[in-house]
mmCIF file of C-alpha atoms in Angstrom:
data_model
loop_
_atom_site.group_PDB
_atom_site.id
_atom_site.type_symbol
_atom_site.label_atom_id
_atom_site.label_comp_id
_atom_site.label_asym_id
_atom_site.label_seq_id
_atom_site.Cartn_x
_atom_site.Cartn_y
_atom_site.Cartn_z
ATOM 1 C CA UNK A 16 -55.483 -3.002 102.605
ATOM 2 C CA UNK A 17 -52.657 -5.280 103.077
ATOM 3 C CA UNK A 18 -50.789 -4.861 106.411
ATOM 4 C CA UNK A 19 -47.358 -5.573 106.996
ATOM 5 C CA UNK A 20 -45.527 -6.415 110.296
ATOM 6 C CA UNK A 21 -41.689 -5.804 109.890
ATOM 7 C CA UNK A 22 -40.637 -8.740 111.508
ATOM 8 C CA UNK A 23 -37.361 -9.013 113.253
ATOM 9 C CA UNK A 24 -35.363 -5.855 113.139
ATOM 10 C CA UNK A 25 -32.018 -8.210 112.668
ATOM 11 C CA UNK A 26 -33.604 -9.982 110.105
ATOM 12 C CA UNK A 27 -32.970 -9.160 106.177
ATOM 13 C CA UNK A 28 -37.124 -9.840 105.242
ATOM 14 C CA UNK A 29 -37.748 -5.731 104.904
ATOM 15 C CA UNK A 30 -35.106 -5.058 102.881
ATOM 16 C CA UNK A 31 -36.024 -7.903 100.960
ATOM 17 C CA UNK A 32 -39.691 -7.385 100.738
ATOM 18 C CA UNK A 33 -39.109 -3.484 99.850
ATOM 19 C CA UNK A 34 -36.633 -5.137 97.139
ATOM 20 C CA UNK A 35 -39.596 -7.271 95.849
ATOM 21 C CA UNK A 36 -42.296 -5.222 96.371
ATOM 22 C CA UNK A 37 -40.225 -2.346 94.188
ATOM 23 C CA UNK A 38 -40.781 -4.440 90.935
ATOM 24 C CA UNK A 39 -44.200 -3.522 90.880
ATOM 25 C CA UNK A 40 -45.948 -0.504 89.583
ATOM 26 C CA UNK A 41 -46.466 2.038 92.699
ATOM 27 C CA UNK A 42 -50.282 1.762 92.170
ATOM 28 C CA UNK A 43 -49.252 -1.833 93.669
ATOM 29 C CA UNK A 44 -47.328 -0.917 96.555
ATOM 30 C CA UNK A 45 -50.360 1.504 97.457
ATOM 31 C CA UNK A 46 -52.326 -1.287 98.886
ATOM 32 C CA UNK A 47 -49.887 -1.979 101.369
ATOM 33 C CA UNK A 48 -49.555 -0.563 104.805
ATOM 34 C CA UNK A 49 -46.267 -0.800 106.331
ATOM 35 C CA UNK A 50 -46.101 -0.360 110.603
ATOM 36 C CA UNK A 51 -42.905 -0.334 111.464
ATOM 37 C CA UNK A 52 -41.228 0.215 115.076
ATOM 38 C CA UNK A 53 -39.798 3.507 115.772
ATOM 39 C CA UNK A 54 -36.500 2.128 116.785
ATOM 40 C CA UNK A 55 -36.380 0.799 113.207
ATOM 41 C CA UNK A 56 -37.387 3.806 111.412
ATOM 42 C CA UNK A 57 -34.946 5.618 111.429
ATOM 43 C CA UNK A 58 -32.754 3.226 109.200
ATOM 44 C CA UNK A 59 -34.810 3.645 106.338
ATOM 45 C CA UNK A 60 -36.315 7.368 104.341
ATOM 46 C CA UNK A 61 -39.535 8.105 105.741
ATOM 47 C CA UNK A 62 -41.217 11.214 104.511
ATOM 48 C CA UNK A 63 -45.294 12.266 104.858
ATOM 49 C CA UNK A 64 -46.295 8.766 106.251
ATOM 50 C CA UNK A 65 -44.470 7.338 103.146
ATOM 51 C CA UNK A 66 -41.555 5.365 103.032
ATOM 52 C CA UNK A 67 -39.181 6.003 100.172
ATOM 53 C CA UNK A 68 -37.290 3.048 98.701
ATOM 54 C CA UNK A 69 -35.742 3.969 95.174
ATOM 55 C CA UNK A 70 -38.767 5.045 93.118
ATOM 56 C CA UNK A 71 -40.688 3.204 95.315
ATOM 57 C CA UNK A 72 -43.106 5.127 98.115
ATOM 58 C CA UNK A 73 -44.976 2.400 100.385
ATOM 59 C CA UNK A 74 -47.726 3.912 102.772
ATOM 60 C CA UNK A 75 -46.262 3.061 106.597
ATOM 61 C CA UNK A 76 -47.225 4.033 110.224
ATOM 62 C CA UNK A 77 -44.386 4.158 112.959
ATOM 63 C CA UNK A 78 -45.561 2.560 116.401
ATOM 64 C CA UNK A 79 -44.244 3.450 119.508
ATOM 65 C CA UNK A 80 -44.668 0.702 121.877
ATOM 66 C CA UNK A 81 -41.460 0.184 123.187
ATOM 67 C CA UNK A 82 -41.642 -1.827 126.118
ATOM 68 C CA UNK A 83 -42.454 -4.785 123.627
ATOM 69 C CA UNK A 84 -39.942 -6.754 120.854
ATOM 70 C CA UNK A 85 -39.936 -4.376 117.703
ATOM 71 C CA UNK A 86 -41.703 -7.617 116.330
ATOM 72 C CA UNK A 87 -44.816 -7.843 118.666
ATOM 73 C CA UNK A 88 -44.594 -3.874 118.364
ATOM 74 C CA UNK A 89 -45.266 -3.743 114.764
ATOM 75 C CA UNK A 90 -47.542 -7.004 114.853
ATOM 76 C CA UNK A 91 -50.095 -5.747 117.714
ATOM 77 C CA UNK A 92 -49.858 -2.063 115.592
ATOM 78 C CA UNK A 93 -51.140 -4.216 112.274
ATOM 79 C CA UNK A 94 -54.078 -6.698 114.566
ATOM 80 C CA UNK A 95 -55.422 -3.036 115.632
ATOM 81 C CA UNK A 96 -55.681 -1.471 112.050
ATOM 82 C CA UNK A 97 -56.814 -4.668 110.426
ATOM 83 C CA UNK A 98 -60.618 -5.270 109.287
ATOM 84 C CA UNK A 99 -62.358 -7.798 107.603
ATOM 85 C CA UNK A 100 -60.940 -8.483 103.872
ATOM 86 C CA UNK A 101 -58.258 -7.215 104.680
ATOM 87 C CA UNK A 102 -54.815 -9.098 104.578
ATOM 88 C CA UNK A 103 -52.279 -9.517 106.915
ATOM 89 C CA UNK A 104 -48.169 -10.015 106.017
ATOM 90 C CA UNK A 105 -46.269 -10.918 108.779
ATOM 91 C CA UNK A 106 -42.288 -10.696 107.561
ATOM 92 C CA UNK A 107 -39.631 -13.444 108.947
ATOM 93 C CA UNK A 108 -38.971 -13.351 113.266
ATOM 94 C CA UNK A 109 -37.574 -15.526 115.597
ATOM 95 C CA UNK A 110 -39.566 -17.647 117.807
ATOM 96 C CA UNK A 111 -38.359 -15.506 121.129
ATOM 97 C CA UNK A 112 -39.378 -12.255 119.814
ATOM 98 C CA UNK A 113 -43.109 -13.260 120.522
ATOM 99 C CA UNK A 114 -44.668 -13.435 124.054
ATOM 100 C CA UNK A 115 -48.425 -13.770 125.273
ATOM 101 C CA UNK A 116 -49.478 -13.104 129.212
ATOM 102 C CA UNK A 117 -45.934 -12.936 129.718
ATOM 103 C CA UNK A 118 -45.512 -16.323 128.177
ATOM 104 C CA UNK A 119 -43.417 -17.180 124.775
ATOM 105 C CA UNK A 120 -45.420 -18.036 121.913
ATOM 106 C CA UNK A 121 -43.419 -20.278 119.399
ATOM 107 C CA UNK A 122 -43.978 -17.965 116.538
ATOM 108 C CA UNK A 123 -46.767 -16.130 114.537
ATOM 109 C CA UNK A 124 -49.314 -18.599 114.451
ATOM 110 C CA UNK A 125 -48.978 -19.741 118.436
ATOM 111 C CA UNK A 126 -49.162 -15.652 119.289
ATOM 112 C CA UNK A 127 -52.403 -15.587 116.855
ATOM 113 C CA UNK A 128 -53.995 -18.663 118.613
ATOM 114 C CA UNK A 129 -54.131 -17.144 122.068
ATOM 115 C CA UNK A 130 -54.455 -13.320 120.880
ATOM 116 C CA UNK A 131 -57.810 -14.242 119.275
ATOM 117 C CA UNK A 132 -58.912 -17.496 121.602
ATOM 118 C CA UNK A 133 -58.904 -19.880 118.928
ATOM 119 C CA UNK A 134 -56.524 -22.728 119.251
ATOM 120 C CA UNK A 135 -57.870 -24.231 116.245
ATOM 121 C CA UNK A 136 -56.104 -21.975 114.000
ATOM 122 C CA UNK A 137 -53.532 -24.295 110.990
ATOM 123 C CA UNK A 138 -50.811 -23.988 109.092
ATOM 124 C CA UNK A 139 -50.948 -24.199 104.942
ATOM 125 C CA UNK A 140 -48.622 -23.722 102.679
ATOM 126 C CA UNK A 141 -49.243 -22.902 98.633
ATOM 127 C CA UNK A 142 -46.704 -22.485 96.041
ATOM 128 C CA UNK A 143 -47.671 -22.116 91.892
ATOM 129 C CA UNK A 144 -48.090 -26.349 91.878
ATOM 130 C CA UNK A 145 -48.091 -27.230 95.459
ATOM 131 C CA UNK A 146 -51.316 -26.579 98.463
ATOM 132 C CA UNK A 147 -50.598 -28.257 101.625
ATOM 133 C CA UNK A 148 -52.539 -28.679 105.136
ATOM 134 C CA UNK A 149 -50.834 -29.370 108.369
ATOM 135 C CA UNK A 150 -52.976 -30.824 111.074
ATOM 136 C CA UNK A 151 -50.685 -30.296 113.589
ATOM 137 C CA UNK A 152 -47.126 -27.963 113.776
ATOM 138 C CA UNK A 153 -45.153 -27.557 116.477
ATOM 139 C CA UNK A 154 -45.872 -30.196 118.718
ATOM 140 C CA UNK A 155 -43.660 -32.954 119.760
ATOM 141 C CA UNK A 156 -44.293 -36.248 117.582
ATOM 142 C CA UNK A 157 -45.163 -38.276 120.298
ATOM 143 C CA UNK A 158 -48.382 -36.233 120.369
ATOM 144 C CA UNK A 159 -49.306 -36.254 116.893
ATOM 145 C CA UNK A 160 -51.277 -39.509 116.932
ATOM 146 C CA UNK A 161 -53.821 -38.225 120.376
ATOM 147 C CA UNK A 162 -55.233 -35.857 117.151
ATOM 148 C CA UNK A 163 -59.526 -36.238 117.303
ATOM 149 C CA UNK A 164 -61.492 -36.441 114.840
ATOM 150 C CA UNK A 165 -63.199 -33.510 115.378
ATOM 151 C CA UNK A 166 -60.235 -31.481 115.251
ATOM 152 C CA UNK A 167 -59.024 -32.888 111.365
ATOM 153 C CA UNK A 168 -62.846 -32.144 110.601
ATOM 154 C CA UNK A 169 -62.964 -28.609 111.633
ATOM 155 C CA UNK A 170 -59.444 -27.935 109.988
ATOM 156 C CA UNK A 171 -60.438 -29.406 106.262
ATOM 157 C CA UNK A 172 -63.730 -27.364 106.717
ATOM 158 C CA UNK A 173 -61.872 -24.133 107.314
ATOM 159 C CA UNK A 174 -59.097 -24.723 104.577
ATOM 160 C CA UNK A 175 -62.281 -25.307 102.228
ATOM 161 C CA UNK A 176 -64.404 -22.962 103.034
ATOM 162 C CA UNK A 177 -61.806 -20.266 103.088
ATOM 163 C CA UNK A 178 -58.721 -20.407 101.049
ATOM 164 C CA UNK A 179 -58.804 -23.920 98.869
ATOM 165 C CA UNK A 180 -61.476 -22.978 96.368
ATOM 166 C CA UNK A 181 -60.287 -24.265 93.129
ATOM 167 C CA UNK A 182 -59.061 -27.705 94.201
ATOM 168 C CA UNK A 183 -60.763 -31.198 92.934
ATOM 169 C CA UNK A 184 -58.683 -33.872 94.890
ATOM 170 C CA UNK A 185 -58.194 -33.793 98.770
ATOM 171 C CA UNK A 186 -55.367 -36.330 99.744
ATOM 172 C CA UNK A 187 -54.448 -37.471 103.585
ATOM 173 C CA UNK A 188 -51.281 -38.746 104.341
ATOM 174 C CA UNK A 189 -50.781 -41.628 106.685
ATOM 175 C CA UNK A 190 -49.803 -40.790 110.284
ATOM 176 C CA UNK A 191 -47.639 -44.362 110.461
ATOM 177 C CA UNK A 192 -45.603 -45.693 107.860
ATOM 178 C CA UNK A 193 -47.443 -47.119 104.845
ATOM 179 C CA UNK A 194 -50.570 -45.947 106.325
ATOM 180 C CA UNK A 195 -50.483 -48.337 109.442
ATOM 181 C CA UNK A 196 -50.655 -51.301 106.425
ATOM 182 C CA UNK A 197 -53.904 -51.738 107.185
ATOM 183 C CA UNK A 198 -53.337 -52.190 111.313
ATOM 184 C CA UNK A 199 -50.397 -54.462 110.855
ATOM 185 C CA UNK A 200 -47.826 -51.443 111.713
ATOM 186 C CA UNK A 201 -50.510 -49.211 113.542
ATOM 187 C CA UNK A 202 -54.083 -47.892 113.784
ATOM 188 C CA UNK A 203 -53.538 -44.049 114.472
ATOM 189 C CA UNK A 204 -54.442 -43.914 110.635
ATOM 190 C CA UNK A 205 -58.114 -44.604 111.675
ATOM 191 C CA UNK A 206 -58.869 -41.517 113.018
ATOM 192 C CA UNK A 207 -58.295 -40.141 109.867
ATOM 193 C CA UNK A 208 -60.430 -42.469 107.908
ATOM 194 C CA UNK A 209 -63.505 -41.885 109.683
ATOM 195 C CA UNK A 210 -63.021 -38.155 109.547
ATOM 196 C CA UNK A 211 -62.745 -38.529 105.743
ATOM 197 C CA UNK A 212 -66.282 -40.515 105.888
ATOM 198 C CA UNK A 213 -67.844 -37.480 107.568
ATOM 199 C CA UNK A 214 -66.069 -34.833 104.744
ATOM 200 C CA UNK A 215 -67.219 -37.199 102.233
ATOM 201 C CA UNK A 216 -70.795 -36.842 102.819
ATOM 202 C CA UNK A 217 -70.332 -32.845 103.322
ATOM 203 C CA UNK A 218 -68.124 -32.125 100.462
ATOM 204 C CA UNK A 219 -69.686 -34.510 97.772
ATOM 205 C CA UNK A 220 -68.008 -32.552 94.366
ATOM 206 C CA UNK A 221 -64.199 -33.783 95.739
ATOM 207 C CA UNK A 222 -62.660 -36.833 95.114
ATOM 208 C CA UNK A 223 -61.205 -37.716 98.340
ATOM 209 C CA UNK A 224 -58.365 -40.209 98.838
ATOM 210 C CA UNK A 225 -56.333 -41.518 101.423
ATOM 211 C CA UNK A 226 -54.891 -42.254 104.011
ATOM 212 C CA UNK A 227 -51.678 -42.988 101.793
ATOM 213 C CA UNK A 228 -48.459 -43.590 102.523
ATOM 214 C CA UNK A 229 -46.472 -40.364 103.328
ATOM 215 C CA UNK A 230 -43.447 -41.442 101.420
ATOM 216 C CA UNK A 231 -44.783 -41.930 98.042
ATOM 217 C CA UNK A 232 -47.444 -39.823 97.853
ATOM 218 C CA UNK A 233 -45.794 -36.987 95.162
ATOM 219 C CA UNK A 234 -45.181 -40.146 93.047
ATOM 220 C CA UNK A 235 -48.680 -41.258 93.598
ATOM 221 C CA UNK A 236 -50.789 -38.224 93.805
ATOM 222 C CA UNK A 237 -51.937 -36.832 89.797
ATOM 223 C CA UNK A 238 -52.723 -33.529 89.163
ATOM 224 C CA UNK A 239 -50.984 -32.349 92.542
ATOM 225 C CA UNK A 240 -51.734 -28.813 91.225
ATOM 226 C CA UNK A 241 -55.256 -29.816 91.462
ATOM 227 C CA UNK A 242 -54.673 -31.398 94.653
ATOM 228 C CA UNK A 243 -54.823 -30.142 98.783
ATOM 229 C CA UNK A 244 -52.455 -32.205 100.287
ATOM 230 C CA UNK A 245 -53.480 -32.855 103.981
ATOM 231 C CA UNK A 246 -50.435 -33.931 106.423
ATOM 232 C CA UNK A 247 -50.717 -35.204 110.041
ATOM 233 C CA UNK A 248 -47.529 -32.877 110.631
ATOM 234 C CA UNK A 249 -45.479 -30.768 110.534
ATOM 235 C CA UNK A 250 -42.217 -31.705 109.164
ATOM 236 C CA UNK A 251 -43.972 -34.862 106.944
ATOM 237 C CA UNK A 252 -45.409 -32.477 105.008
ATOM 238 C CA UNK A 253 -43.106 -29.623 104.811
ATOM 239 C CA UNK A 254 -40.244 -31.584 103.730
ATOM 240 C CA UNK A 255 -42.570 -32.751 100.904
ATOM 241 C CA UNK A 256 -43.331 -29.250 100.142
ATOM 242 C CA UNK A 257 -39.932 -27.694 100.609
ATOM 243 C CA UNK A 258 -38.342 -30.303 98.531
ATOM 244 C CA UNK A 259 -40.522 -29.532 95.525
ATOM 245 C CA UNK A 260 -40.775 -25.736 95.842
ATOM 246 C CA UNK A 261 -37.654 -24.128 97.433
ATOM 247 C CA UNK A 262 -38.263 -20.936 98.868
ATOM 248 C CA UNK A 263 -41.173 -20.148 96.839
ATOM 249 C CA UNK A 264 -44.177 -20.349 98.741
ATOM 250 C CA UNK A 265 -46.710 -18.941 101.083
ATOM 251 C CA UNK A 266 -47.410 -19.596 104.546
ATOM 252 C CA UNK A 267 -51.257 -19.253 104.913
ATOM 253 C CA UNK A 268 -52.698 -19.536 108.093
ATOM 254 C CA UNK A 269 -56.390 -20.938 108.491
ATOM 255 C CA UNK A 270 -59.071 -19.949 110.879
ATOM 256 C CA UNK A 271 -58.277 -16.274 111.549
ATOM 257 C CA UNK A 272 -61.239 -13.798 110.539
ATOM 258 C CA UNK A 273 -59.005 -12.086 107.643
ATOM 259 C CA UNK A 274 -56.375 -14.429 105.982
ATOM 260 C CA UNK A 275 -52.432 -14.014 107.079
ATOM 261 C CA UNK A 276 -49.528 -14.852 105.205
ATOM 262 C CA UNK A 277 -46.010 -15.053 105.663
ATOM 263 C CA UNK A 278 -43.186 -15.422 103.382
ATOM 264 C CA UNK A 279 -41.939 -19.649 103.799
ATOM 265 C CA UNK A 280 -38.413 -18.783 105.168
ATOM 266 C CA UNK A 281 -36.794 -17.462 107.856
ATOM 267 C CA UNK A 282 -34.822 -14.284 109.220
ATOM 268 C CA UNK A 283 -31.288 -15.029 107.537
ATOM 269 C CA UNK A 284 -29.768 -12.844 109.819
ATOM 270 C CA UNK A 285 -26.168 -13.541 108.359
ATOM 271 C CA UNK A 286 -26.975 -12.645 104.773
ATOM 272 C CA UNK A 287 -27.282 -9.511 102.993
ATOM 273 C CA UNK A 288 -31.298 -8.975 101.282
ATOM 274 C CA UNK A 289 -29.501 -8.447 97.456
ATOM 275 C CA UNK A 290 -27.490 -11.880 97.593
ATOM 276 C CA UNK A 291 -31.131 -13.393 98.624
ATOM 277 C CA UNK A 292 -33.820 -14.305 95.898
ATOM 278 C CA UNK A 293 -36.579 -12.203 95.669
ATOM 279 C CA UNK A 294 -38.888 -14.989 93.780
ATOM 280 C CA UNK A 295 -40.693 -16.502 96.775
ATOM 281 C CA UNK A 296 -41.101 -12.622 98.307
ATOM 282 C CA UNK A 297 -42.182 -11.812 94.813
ATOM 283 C CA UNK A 298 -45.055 -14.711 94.329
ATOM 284 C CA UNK A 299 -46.172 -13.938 97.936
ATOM 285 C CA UNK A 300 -47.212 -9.979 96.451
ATOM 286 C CA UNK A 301 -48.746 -11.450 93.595
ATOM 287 C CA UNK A 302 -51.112 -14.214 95.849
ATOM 288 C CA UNK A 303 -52.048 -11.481 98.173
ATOM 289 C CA UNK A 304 -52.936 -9.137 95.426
ATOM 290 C CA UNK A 305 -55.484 -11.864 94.006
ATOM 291 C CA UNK A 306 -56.926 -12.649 97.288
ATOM 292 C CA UNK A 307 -57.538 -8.803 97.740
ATOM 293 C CA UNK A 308 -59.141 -8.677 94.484
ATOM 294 C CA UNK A 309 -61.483 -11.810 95.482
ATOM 295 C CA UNK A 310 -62.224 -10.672 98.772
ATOM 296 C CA UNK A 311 -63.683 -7.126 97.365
ATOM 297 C CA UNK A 312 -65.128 -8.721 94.730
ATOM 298 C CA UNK A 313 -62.959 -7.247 91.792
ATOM 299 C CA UNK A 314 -62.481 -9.283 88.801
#
């Protein structure tokens, strides 16, 4: 099963997603599980746990917890349901609509991190030519470079082990400008070359390069389809990926026990969901279908 979380209740990703999701045979839709907030359900045709959207019926459960954000509501509803293989897709919030011991958590993936006790959880991002590792996100950059070893170890590990099967060619990009040019601008780029000694040795059938300078490296990189992309953070490698994919792309996070993805935009409050593309909505159905399909062994 693939569970949902409606996201922000201001926010045109539902309308959007139904949109998306409604260009697929129902026997598609049925894998998904929709939880949506009470206070939202009554803006959309819900009959016999089923909500109706033009042909369209989409299995959905209507939680009731209304002393949190109709966001955390439907989010907590889907972390409750949720088992092993299956998925979980989390549509577009805002950062304040998230809180954790009474404390906000800067989004999805900060909520996830202290729900389940494991700060170690990443950020990756796929599109049709494009996978893409963030060691760190939101952090300030001044604290990008204190990164250990240990930490970009564990990270590659879990990208490879869980989501990055198909790759040959495992690229870092420099933490300093031209890669620290060999210590004359830097050494922060060090820690990274000794974790990619370690990785080496453990995954032998990649070709690893790196670190390479961050500014370059779609020029210099073959084969990026081929390729996981690893970036110190967050914005160094999201404009990368942004540049070359638009809005179509998936926001994978890493580390969870059942994978998560999220749509790679935001809430666009201020626009209406049939003057917004449907593509990247569209190609996030069709990756989550597949990774169903792995994970119970269907081929």
């Amino acid at each position: 099963m693939i569970y949902v979380a409606q996201g922000y209740e201001k926010s045109e990703g539902l309308p959007l997603f139904l949109r998306a999701l409604s260009c697929f045979p129902q026997i598609i839709a049925d894998n998904f599980c929709l939880m949506i907030d009470e206070r939202s359900a009554n803006s959309f045709k819900i009959d016999k746990e089923r909500l109706h959207y033009g042909l369209l019926q989409v299995p959905v459960v209507i939680c009731s917890n209304n002393h949190l954000s109709q966001t955390q509501s439907s989010l907590e509803s889907c972390l409750e349901a949720i088992e092993l293989n299956d998925l979980l897709f989390t549509l577009p919030t805002q950062k304040n609509q998230l809180c954790f011991d009474g404390k906000g958590a800067s989004g999805y993936t900060e909520f996830l991190r202290k729900y389940y006790s494991l700060p170690s959880i990443s950020m990756s991002f796929q599109s049709p030519s494009h996978k893409f590792l963030l060691l760190s996100d939101h952090i300030p950059l001044t604290k990008v470079s204190q990164i250990s070893k240990e930490t970009i170890i564990a990270k590659v590990t879990s990208a490879l082990d869980s989501q990055f099967f198909f790759i040959k060619k495992i690229v870092f990009l420099g933490i300093n400008p031209h890669a620290g040019e060999e210590g004359l601008i830097g050494s922060e780029d060090k820690v990274i070359s000794e974790a990619m000694k370690i990785l080496k040795k453990k995954y032998g059938q990649y070709e690893f390069i790196g670190p390479i300078a961050g500014d370059s490296s779609l020029i210099s990189i073959p084969n990026i389809s081929e390729t996981l992309v690893i970036s110190p953070f967050h914005d160094q490698g999201l404009s990368l990926f942004k540049a070359q994919n638009g809005l179509v792309g998936a926001n994978i996070s890493l580390g969870l026990p059942f994978v998560r993805l999220s749509v790679d935009h935001g809430t666009a409050p201020h626009k209406k969901a049939q003057d917004l593309s449907i593509t990247g909505m569209i190609y996030c159905i069709n990756l989550m279908m597949k990774r169903l399909e792995f994970n119970h062994g269907i081929k």
